[in-house]
mmCIF file of C-alpha atoms in Angstrom:
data_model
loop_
_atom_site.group_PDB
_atom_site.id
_atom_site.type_symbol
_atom_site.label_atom_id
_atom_site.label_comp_id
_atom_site.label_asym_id
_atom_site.label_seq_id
_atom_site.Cartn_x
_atom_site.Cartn_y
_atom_site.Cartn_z
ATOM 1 C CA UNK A 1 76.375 87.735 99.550
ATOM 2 C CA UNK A 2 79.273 89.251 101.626
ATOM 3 C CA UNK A 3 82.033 86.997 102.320
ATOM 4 C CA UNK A 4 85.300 87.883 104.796
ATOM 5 C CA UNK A 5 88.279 87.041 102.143
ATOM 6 C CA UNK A 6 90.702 84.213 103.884
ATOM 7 C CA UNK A 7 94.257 84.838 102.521
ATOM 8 C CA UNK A 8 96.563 81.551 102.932
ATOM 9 C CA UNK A 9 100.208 80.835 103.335
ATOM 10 C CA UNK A 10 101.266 77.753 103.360
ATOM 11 C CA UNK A 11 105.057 77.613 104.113
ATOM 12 C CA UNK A 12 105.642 74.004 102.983
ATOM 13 C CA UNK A 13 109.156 72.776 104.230
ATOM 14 C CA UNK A 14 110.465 76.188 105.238
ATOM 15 C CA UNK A 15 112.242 78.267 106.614
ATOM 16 C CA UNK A 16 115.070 75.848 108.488
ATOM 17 C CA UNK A 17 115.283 77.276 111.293
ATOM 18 C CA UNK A 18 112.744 78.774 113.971
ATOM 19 C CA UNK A 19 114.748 81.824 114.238
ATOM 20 C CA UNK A 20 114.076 82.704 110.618
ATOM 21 C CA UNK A 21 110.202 81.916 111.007
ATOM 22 C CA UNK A 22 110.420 84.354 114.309
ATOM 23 C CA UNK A 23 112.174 87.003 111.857
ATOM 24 C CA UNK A 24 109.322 86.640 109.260
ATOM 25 C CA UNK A 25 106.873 87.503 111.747
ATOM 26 C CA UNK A 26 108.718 90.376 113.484
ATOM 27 C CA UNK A 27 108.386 92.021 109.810
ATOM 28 C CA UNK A 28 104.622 91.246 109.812
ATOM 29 C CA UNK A 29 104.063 93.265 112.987
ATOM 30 C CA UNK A 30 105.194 96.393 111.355
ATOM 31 C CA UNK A 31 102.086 95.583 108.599
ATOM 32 C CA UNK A 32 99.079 95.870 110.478
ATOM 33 C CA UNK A 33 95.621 94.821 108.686
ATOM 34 C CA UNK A 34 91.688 94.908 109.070
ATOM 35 C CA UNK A 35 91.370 91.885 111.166
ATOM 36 C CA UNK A 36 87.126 92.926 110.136
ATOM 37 C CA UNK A 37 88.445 92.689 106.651
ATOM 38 C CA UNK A 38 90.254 89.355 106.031
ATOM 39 C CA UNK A 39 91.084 86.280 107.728
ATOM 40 C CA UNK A 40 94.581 85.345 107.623
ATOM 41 C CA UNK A 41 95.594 81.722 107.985
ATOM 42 C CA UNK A 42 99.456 80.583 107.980
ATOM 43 C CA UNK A 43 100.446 77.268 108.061
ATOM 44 C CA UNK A 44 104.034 76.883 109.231
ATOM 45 C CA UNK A 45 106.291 72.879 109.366
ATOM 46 C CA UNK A 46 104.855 70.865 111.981
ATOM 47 C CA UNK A 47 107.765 71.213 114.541
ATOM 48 C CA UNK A 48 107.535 74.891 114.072
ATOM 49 C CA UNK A 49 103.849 75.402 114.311
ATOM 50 C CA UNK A 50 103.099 75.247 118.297
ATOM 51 C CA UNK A 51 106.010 78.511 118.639
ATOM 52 C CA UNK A 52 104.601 80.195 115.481
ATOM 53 C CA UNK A 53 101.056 79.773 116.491
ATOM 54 C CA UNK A 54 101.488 81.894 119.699
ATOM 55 C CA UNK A 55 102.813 84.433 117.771
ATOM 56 C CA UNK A 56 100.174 84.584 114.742
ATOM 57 C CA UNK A 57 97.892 85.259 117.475
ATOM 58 C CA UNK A 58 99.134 88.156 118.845
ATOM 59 C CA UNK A 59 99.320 89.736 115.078
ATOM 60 C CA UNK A 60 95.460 88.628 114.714
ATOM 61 C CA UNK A 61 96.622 85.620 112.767
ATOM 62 C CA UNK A 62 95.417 81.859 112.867
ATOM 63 C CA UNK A 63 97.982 78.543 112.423
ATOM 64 C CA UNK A 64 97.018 75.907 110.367
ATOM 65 C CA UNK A 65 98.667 72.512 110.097
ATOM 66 C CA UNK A 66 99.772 71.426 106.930
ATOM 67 C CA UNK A 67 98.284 67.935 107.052
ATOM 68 C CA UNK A 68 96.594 65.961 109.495
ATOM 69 C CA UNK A 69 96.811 62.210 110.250
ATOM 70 C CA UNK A 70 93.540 59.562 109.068
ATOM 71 C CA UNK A 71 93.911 57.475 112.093
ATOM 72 C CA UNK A 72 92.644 57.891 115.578
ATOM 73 C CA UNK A 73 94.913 57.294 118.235
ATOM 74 C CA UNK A 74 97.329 54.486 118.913
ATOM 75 C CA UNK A 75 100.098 52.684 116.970
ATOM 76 C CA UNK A 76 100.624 55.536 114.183
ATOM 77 C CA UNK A 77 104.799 56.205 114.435
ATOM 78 C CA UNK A 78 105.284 59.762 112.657
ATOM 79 C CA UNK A 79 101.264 60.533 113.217
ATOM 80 C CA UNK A 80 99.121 63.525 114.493
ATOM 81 C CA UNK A 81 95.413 63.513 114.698
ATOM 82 C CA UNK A 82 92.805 65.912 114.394
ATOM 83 C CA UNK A 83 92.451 65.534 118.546
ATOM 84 C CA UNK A 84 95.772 66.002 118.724
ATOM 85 C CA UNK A 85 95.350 69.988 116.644
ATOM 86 C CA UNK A 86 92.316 71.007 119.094
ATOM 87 C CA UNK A 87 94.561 70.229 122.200
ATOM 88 C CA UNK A 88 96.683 72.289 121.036
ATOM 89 C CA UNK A 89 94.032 74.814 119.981
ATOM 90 C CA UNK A 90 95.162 75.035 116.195
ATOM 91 C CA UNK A 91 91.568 75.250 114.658
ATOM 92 C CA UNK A 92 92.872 74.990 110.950
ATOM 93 C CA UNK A 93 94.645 72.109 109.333
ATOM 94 C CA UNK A 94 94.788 71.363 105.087
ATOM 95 C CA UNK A 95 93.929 68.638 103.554
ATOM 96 C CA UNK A 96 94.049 66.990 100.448
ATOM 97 C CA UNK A 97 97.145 69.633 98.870
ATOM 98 C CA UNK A 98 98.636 68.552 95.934
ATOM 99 C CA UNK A 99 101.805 67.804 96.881
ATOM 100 C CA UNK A 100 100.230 65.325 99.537
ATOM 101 C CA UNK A 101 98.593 64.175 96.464
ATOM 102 C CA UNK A 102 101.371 63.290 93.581
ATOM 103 C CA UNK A 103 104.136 63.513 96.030
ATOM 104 C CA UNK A 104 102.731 61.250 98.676
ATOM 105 C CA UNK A 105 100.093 58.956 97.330
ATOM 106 C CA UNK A 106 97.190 60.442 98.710
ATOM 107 C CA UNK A 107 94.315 59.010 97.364
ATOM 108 C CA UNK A 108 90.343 60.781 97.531
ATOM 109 C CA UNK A 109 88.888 57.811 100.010
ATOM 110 C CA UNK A 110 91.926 58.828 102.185
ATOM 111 C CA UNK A 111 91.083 62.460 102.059
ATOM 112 C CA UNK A 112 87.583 61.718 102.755
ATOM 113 C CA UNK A 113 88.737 59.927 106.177
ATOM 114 C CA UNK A 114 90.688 62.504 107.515
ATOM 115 C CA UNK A 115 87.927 65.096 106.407
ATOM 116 C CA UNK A 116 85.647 63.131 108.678
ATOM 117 C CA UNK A 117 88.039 62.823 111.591
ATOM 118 C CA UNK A 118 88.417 66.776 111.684
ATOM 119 C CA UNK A 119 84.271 67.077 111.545
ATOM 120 C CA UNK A 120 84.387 65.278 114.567
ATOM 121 C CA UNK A 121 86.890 67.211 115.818
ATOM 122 C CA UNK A 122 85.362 70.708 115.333
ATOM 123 C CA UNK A 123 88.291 71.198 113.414
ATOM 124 C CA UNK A 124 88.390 73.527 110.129
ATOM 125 C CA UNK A 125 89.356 72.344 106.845
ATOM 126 C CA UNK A 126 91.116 74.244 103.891
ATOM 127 C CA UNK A 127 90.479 71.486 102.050
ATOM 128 C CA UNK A 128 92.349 71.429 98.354
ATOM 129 C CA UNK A 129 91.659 70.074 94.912
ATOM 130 C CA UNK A 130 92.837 71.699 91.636
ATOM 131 C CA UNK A 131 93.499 69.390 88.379
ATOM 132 C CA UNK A 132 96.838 68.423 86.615
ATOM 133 C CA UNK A 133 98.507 69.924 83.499
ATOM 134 C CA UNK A 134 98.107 66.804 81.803
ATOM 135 C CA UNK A 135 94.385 66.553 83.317
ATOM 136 C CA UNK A 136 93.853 69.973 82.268
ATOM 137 C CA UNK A 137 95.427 69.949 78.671
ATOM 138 C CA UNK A 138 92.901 66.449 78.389
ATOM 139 C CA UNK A 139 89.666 68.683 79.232
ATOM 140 C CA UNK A 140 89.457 67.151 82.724
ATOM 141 C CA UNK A 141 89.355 70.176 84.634
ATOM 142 C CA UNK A 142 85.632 69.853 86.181
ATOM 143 C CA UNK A 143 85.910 65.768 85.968
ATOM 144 C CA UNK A 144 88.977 65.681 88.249
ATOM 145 C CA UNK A 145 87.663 68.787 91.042
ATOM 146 C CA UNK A 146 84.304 67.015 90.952
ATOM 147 C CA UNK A 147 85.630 63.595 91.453
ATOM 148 C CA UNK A 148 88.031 65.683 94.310
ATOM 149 C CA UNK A 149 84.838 66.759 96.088
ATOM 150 C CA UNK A 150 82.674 63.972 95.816
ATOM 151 C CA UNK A 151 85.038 61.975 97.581
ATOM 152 C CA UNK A 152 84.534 64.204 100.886
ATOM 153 C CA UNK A 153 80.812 65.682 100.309
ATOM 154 C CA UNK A 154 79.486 62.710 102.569
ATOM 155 C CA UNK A 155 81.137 63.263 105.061
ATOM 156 C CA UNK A 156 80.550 67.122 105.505
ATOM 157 C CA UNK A 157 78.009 67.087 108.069
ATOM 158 C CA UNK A 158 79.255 71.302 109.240
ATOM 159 C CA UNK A 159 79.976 73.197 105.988
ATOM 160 C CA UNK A 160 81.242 76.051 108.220
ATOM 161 C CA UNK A 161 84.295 74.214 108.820
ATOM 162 C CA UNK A 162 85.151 74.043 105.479
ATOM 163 C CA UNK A 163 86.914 76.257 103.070
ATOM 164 C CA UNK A 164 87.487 74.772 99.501
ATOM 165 C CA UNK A 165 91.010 75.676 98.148
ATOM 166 C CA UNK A 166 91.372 75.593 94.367
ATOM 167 C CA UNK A 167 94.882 74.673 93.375
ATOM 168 C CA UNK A 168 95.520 75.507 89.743
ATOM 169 C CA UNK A 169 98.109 72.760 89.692
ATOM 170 C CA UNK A 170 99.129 72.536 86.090
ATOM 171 C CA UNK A 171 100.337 76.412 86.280
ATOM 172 C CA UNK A 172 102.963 75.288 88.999
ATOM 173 C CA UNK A 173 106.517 75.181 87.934
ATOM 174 C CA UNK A 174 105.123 74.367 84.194
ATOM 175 C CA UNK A 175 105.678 77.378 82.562
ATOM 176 C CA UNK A 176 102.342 77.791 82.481
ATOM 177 C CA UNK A 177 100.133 80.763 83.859
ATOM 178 C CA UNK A 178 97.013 80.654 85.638
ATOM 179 C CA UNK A 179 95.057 84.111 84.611
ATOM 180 C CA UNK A 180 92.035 85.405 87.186
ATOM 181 C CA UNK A 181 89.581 84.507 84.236
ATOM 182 C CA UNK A 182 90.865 81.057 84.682
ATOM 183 C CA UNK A 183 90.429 80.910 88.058
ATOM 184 C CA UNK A 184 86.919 82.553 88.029
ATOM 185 C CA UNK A 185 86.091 80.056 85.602
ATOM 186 C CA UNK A 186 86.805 77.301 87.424
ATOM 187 C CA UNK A 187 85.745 78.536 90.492
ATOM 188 C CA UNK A 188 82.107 78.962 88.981
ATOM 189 C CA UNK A 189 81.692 75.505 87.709
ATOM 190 C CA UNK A 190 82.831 74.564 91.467
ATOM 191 C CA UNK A 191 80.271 76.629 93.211
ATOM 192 C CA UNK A 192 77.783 74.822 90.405
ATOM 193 C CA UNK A 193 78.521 71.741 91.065
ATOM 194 C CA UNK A 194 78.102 71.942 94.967
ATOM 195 C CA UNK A 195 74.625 73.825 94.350
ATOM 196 C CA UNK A 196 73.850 70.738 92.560
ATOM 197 C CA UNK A 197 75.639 67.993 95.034
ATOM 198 C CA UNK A 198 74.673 69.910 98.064
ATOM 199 C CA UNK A 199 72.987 73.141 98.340
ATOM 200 C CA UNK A 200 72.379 76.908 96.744
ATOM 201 C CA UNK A 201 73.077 78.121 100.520
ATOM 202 C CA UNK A 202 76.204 75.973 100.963
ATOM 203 C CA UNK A 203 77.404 76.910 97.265
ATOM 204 C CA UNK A 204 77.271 80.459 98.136
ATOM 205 C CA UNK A 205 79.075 80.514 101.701
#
């Protein structure tokens, strides 16, 4: 099956300044690509991304939010919601990344909620899971994505609003190196486990 590759960036807590995001794109424009091809998707700081998504658009790019609030409206200081990202026409936000994980306290039921909230929304997903170098030196690699994605498979009622992100998160800032076969590896016993969970159709998207 023939699948449109979606290339990523997520720029985390950078740059500082707008001005420096603005200079990062002007250097994109001189690197045009296949917009038949591949689907790029950035996702820029939250006070940068409504200035950066107007731009991304005019290089044939899409803005993404980094993270997305689990609440609906109302008394949620420091909040956004997944209403709040289609007003503003973002389609894209990610969820579940594993810094919002470790660094945050994210939990799976909480994931699960705000995957739910952006169904309802029309609003795409890259959603991530990816294991632990401790989880992954245990032989918990499949345990800990499956546990990841059954926390959320519920409430996926549009599977084309989803894109499943594995984060190899033991190979990041360990030392360690994540090789392709790796990645295939794990990527296979993914797609396995959603043919199994959900669908052959959904497992090959």
């Amino acid at each position: 099956m023939s699948r449109i590759p979606i290339v990523g960036g997520n720029w985390k807590c950078n740059p500082a300044k707008l001005a420096e995001a603005n200079a990062l794109l002007e250097a994109w424009k001189a690197k045009p690509f296949d917009k038949e091809k591949v689907e790029v998707v950035i996702a820029p700081t939250a006070l940068h991304l409504g200035s950066v998504k107007k731009t991304l658009e005019g290089l044939g790019m899409q803005a993404a939010a980094q993270n997305v609030g689990k609440n609906d409206m109302g008394a949620f200081t420091g909040e956004w919601t997944a209403t709040h990202l289609t007003d503003m026409e973002v389609a894209w936000t990610l969820i579940g990344h594993s810094e919002r994980r470790s660094k945050y306290g994210e939990t799976d039921d909480e994931t699960a909620v705000k995957v739910e909230k952006c169904q309802a929304a029309g609003l795409k997903v890259i959603f991530c899971i990816g294991e632990q170098l401790e989880e992954r030196e245990a032989g918990k690699t499949d345990e800990v994505n499956k546990r990841q994605l059954a926390a959320v498979l519920a409430k996926i009622t549009n599977w084309d609003l989803i894109v499943l992100a594995y984060e190899p998160v033991w190979a990041i800032g360990t030392g360690k190196v994540a090789t392709p076969d790796q990645a295939e590896e794990t990527q296979a016993a993914i797609r396995a486990y959603i043919k199994e969970a959900v669908s052959e159709e959904v497992a090959n998207k």
